[in-house]
PDB file of N, CA, C and O in Angstrom:
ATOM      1  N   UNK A   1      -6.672 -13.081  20.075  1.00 51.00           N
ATOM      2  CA  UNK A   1      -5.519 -12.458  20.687  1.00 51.00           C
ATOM      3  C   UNK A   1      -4.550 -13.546  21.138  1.00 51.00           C
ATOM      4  O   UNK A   1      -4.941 -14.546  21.741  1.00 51.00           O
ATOM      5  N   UNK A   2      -3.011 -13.274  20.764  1.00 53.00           N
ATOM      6  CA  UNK A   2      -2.625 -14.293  21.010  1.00 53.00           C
ATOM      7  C   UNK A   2      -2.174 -14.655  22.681  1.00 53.00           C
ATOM      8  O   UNK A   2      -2.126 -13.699  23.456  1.00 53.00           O
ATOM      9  N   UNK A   3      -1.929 -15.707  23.073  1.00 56.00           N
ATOM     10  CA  UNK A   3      -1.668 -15.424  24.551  1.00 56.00           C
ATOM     11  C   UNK A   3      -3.054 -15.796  25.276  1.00 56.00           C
ATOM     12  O   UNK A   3      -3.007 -16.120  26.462  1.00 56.00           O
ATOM     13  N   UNK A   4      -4.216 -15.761  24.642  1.00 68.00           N
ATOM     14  CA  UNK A   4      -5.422 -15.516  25.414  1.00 68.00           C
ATOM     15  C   UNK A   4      -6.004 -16.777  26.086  1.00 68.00           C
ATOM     16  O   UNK A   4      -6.089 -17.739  25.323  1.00 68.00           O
ATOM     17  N   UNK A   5      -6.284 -16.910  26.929  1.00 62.00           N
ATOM     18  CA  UNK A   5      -6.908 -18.089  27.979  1.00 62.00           C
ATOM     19  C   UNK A   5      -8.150 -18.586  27.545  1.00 62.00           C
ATOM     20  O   UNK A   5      -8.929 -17.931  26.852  1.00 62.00           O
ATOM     21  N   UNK A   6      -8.427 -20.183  28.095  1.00 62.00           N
ATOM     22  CA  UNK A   6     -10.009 -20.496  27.818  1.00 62.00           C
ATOM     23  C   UNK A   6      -9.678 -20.823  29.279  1.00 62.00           C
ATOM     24  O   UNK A   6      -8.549 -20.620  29.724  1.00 62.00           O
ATOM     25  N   UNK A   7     -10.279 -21.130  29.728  1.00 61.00           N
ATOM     26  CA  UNK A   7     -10.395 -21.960  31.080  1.00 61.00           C
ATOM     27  C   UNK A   7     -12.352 -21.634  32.141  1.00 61.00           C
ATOM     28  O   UNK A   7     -13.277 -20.830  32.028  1.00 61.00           O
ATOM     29  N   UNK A   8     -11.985 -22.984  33.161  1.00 57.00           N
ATOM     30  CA  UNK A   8     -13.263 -22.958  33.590  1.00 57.00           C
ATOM     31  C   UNK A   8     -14.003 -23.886  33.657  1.00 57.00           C
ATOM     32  O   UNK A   8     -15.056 -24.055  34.273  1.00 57.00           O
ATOM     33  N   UNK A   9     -13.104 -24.851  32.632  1.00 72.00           N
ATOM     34  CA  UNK A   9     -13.944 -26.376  32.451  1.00 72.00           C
ATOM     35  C   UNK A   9     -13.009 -27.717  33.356  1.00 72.00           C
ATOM     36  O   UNK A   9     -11.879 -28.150  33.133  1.00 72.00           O
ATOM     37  N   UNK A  10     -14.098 -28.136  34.497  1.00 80.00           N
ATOM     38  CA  UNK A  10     -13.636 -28.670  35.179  1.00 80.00           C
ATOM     39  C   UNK A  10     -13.449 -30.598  35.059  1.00 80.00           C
ATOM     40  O   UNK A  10     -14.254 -31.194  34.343  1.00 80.00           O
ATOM     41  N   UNK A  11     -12.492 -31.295  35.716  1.00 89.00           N
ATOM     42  CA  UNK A  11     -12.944 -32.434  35.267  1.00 89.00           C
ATOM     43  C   UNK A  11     -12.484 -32.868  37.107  1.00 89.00           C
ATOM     44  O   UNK A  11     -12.065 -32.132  38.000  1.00 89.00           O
ATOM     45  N   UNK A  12     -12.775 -34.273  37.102  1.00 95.00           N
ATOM     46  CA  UNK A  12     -13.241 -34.722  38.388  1.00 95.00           C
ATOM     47  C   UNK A  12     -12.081 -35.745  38.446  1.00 95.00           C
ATOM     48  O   UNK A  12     -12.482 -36.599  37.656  1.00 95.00           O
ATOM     49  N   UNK A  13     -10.740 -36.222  38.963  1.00 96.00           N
ATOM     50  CA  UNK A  13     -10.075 -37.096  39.351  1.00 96.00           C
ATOM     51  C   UNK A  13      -9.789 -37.575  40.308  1.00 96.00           C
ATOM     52  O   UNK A  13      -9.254 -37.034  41.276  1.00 96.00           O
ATOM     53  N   UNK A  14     -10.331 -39.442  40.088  1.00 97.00           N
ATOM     54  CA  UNK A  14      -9.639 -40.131  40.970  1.00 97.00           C
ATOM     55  C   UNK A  14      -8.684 -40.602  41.210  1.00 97.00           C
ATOM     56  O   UNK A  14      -8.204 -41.318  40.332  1.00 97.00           O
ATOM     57  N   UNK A  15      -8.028 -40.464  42.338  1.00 97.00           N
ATOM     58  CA  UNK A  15      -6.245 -40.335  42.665  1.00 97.00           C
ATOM     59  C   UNK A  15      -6.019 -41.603  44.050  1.00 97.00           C
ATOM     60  O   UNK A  15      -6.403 -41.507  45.216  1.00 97.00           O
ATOM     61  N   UNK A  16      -5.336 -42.633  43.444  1.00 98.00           N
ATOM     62  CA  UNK A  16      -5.291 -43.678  44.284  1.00 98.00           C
ATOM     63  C   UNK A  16      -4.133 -43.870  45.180  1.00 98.00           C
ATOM     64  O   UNK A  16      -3.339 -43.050  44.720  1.00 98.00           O
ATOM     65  N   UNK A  17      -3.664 -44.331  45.976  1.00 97.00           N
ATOM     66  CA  UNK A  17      -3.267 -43.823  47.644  1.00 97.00           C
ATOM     67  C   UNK A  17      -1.136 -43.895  46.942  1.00 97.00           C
ATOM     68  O   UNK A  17      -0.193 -43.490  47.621  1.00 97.00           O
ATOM     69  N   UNK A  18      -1.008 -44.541  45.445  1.00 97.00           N
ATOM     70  CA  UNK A  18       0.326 -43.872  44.968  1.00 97.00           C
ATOM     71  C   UNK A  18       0.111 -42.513  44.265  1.00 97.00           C
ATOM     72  O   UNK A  18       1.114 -42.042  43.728  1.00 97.00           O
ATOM     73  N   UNK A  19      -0.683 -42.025  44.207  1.00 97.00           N
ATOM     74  CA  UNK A  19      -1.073 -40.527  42.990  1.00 97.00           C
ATOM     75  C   UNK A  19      -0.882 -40.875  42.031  1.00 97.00           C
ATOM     76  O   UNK A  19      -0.457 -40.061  41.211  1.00 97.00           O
ATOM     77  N   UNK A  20      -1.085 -42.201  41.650  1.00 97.00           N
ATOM     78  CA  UNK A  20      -1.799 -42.705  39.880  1.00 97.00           C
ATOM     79  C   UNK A  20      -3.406 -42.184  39.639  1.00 97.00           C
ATOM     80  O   UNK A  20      -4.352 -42.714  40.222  1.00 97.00           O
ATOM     81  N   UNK A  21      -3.493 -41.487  39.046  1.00 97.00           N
ATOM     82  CA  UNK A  21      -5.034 -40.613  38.436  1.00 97.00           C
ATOM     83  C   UNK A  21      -5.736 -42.644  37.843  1.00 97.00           C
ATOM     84  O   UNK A  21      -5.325 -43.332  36.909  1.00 97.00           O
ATOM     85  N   UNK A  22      -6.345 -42.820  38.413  1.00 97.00           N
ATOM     86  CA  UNK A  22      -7.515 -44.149  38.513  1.00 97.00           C
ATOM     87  C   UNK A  22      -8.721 -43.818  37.460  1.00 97.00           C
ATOM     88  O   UNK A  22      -9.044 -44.574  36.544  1.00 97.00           O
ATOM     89  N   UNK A  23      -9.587 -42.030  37.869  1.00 97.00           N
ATOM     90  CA  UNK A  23     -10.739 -42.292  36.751  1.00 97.00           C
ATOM     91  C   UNK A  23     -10.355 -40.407  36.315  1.00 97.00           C
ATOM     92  O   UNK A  23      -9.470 -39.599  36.595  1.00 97.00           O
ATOM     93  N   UNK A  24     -11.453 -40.417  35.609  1.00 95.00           N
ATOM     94  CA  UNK A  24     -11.536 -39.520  35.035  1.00 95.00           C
ATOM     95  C   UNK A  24     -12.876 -38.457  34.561  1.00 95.00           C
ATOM     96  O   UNK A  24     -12.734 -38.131  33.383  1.00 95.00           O
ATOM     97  N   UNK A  25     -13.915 -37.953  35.090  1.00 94.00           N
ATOM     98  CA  UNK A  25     -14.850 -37.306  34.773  1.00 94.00           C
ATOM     99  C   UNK A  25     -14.766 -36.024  34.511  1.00 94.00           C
ATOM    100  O   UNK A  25     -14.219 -35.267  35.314  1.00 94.00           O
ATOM    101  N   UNK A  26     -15.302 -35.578  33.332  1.00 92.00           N
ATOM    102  CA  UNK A  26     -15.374 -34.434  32.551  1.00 92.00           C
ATOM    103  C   UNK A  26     -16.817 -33.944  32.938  1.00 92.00           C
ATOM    104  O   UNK A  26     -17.848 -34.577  32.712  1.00 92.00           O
ATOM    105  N   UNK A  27     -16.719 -32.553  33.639  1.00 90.00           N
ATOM    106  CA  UNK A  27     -18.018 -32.170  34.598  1.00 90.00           C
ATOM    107  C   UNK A  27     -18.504 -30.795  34.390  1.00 90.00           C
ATOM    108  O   UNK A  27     -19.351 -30.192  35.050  1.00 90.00           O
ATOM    109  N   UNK A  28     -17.546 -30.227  32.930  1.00 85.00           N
ATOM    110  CA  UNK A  28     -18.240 -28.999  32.327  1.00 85.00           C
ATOM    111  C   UNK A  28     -16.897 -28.984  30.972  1.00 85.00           C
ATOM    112  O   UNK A  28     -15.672 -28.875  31.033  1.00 85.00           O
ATOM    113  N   UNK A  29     -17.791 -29.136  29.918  1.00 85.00           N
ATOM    114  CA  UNK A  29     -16.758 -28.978  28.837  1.00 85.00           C
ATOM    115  C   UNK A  29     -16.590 -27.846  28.196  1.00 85.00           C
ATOM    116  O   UNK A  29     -17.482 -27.014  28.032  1.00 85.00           O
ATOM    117  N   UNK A  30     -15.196 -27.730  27.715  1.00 82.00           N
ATOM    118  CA  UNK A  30     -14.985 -26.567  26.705  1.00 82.00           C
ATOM    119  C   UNK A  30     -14.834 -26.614  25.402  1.00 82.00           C
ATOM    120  O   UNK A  30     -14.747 -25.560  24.773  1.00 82.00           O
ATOM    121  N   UNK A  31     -14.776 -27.816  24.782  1.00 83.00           N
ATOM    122  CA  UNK A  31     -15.218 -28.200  23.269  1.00 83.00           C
ATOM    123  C   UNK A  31     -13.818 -27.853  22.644  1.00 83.00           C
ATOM    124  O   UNK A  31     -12.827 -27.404  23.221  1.00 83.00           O
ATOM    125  N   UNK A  32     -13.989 -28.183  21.282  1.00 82.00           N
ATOM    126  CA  UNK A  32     -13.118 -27.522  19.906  1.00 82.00           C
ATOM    127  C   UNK A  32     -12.229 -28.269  20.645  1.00 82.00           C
ATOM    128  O   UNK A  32     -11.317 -27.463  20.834  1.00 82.00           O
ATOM    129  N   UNK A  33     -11.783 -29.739  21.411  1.00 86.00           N
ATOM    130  CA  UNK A  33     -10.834 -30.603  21.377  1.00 86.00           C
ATOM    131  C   UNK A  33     -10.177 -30.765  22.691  1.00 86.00           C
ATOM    132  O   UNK A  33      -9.628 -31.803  23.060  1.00 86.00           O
ATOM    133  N   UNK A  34     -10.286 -29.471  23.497  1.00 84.00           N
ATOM    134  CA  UNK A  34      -9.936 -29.217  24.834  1.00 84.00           C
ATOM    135  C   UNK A  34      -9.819 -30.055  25.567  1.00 84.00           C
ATOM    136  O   UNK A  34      -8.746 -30.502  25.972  1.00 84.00           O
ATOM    137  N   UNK A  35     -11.235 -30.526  25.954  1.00 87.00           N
ATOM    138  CA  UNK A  35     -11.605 -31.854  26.734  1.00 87.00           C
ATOM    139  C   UNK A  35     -10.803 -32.636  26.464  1.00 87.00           C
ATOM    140  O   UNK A  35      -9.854 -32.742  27.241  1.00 87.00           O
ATOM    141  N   UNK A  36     -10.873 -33.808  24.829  1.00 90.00           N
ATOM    142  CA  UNK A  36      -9.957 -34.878  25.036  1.00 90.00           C
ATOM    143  C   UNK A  36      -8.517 -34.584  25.298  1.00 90.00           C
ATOM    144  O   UNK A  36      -7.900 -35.498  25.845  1.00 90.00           O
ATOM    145  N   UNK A  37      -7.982 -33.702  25.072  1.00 88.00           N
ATOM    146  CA  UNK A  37      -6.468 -33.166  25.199  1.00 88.00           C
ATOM    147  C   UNK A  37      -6.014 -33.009  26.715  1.00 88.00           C
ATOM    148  O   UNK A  37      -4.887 -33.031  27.209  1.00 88.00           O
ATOM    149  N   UNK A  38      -7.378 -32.830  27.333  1.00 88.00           N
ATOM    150  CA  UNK A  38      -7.460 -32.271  28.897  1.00 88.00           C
ATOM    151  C   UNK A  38      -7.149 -33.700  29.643  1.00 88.00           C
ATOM    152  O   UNK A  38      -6.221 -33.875  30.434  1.00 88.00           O
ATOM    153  N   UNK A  39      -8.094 -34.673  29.241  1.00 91.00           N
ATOM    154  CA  UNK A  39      -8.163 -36.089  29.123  1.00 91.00           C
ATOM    155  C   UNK A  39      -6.934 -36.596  29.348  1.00 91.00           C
ATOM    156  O   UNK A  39      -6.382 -36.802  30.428  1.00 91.00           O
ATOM    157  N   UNK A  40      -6.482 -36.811  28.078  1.00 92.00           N
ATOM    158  CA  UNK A  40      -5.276 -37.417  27.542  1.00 92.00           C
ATOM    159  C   UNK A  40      -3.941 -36.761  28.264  1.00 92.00           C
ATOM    160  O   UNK A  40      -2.830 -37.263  28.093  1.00 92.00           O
ATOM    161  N   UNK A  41      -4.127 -35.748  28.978  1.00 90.00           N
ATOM    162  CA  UNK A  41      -2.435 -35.028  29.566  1.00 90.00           C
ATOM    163  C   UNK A  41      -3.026 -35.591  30.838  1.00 90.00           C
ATOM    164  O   UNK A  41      -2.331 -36.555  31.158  1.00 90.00           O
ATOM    165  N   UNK A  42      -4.050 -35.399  31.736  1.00 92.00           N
ATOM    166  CA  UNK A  42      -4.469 -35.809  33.078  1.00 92.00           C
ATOM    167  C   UNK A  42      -4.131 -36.998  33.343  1.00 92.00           C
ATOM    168  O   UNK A  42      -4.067 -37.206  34.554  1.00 92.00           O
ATOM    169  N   UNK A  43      -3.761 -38.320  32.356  1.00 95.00           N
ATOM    170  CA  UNK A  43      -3.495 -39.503  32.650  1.00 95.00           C
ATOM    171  C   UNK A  43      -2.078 -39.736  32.962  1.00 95.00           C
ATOM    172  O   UNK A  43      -1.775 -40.669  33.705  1.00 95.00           O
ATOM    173  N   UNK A  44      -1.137 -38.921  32.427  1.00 95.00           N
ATOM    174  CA  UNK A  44       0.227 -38.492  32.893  1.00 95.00           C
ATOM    175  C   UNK A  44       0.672 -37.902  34.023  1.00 95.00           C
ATOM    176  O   UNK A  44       1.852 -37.685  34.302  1.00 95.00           O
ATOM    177  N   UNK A  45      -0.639 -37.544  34.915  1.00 94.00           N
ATOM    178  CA  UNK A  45      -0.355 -37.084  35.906  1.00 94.00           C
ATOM    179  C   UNK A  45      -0.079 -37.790  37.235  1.00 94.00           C
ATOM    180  O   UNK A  45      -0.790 -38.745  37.546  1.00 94.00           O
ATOM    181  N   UNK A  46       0.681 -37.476  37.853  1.00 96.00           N
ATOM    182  CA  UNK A  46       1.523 -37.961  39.264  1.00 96.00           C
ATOM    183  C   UNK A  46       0.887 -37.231  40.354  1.00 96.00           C
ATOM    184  O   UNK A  46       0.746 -36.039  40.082  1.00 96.00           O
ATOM    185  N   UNK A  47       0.434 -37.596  41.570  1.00 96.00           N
ATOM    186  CA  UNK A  47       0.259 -36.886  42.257  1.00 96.00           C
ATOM    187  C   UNK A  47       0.694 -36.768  43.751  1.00 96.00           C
ATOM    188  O   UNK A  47       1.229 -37.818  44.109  1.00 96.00           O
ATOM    189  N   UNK A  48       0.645 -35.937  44.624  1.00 96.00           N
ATOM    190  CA  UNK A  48       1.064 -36.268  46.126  1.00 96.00           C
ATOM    191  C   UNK A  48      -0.186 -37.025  46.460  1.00 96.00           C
ATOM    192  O   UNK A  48      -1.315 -36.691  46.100  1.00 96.00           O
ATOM    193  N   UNK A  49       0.178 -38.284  47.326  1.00 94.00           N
ATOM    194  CA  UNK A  49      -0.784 -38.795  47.769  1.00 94.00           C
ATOM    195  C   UNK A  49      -1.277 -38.194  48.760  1.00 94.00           C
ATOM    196  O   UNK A  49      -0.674 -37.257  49.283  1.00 94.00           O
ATOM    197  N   UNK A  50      -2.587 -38.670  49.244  1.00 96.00           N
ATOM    198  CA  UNK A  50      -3.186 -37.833  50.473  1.00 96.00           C
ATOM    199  C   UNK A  50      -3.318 -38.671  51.378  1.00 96.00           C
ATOM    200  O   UNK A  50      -3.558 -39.836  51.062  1.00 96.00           O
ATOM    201  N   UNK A  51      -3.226 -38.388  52.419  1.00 97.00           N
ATOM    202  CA  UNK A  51      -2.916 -39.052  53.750  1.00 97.00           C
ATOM    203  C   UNK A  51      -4.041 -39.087  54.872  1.00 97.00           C
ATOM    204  O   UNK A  51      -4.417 -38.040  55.400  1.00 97.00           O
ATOM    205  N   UNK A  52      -4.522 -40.221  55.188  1.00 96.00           N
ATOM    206  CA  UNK A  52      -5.665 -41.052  56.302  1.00 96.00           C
ATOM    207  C   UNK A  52      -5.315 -40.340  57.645  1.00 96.00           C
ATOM    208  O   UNK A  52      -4.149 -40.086  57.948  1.00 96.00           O
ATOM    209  N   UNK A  53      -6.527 -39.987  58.541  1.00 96.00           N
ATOM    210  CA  UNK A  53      -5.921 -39.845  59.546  1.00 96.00           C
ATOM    211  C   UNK A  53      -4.736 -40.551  60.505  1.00 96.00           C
ATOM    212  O   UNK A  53      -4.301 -39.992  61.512  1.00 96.00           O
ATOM    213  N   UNK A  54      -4.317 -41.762  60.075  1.00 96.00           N
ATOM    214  CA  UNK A  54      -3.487 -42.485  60.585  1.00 96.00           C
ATOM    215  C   UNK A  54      -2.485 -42.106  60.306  1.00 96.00           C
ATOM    216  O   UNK A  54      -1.603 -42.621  60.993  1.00 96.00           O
ATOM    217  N   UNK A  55      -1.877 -40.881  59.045  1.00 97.00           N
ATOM    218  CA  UNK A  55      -0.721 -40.895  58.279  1.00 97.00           C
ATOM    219  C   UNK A  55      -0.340 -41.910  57.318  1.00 97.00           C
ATOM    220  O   UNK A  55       0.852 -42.004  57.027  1.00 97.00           O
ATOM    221  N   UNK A  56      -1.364 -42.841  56.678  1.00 97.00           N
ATOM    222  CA  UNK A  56      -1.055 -43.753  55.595  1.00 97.00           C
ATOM    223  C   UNK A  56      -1.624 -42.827  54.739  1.00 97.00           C
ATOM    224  O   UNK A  56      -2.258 -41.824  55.067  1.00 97.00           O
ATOM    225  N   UNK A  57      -1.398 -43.166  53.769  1.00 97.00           N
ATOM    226  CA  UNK A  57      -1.828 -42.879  52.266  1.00 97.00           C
ATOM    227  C   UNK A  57      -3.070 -43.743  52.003  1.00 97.00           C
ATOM    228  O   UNK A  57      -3.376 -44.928  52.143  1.00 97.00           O
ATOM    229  N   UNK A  58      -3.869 -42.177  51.387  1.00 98.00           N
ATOM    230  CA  UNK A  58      -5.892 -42.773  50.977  1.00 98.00           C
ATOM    231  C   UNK A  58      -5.716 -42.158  49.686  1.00 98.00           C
ATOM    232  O   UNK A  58      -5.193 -41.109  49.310  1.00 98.00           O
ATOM    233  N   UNK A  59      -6.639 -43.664  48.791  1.00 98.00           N
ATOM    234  CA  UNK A  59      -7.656 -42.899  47.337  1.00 98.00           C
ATOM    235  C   UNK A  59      -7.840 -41.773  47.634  1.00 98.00           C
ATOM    236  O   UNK A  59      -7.903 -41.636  48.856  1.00 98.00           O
ATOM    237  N   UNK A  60      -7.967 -40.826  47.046  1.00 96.00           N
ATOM    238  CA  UNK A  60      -9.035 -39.377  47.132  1.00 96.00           C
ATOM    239  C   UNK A  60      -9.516 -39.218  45.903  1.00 96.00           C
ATOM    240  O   UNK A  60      -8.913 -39.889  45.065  1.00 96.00           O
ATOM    241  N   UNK A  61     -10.482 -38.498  45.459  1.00 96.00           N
ATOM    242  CA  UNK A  61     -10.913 -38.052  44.573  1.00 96.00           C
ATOM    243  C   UNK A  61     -10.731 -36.021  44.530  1.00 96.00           C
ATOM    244  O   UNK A  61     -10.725 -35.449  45.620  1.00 96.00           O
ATOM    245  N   UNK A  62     -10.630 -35.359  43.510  1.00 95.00           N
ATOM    246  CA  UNK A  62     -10.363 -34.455  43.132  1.00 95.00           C
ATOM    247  C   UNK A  62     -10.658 -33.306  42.552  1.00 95.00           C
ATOM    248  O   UNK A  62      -9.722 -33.247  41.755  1.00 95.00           O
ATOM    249  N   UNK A  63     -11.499 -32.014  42.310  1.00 94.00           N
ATOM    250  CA  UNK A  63     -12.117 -31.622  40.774  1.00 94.00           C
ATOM    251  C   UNK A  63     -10.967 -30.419  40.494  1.00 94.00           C
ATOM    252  O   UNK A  63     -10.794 -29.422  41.195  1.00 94.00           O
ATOM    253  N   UNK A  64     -10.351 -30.731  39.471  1.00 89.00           N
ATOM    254  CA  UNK A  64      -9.391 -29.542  38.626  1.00 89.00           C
ATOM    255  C   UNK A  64      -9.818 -28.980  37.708  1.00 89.00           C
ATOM    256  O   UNK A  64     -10.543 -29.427  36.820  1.00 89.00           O
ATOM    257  N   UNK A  65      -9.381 -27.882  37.849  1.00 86.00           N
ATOM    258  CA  UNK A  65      -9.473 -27.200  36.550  1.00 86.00           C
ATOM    259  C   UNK A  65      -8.386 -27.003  35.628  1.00 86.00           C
ATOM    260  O   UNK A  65      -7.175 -26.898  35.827  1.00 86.00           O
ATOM    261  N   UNK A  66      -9.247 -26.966  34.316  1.00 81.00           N
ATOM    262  CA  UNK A  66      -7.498 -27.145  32.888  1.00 81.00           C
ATOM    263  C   UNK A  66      -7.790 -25.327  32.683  1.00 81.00           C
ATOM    264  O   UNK A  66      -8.810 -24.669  32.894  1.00 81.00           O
ATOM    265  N   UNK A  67      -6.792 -25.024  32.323  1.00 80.00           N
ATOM    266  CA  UNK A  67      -6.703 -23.397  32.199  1.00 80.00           C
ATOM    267  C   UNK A  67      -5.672 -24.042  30.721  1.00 80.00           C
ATOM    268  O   UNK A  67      -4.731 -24.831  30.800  1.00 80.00           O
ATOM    269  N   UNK A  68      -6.315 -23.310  29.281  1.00 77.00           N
ATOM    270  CA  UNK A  68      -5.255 -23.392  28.246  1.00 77.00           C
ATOM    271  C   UNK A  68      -5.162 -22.046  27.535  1.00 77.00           C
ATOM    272  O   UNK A  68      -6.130 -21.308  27.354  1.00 77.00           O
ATOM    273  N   UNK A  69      -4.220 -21.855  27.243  1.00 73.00           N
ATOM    274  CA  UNK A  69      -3.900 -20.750  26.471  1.00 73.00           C
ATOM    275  C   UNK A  69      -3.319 -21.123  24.891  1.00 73.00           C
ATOM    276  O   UNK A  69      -2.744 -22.091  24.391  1.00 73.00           O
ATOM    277  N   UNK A  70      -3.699 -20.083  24.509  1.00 70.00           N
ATOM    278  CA  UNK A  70      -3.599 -19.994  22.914  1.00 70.00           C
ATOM    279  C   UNK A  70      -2.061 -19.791  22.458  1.00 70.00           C
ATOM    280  O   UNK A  70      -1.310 -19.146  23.189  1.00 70.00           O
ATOM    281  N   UNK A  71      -1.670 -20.259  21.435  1.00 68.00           N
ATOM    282  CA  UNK A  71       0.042 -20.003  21.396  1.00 68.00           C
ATOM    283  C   UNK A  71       0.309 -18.927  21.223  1.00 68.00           C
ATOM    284  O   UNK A  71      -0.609 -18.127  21.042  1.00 68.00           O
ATOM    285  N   UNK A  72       1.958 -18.394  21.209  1.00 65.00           N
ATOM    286  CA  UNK A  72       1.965 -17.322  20.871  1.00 65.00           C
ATOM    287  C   UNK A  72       2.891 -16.673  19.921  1.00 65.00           C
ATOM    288  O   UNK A  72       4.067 -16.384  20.141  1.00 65.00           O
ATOM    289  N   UNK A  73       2.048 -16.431  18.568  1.00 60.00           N
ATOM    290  CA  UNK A  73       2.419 -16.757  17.438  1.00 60.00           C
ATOM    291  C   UNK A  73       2.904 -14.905  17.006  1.00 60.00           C
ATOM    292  O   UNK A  73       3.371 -14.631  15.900  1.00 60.00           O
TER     293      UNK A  73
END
C-alpha cells in the first residue's frame, strides 16, 4: 500500500555538548537497507544541545526512532 509505514527500529545517539551526533548504535533493525540509510541521514543531524545543571551544554546520549514510509506512487 502506498503511503504505508515501517517503523520501530531504534538506534542509540551520541550527541556532543554542540549537537554534532559523535556515535551511532543500531539497537533493533529493520533490514531491506533501512538501517544503513537510517545511519547515513542520522550523521546529518544537528541537534539542540542539552544543558548541565549549571546551564552549560553536556554530551548526552539518545535512543530514536526512524519511522519510513513507502513513496507515493
Amino acid at each position: 500500500e502506498a503511503g504505508q509505514r515501517v517503523q520501530g527500529f531504534l538506534h542509540k545517539l551520541g550527541i556532543d555538548r554542540r549537537g554534532d551526533v559523535k556515535s551511532v548504535r543500531v539497537l533493533e533493525k529493520a533490514g531491506y537497507g533501512m538501517d544503513e540509510e537510517a545511519v547515513r541521514v542520522v550523521w546529518q543531524y544537528k541537534f539542540k544541545p542539552a544543558k548541565g545543571r549549571n546551564g552549560q551544554p553536556v554530551d548526552f546520549v539518545i535512543t530514536y526512532n526512524f519511522t519510513f514510509r513507502s513513496p507515493v506512487q
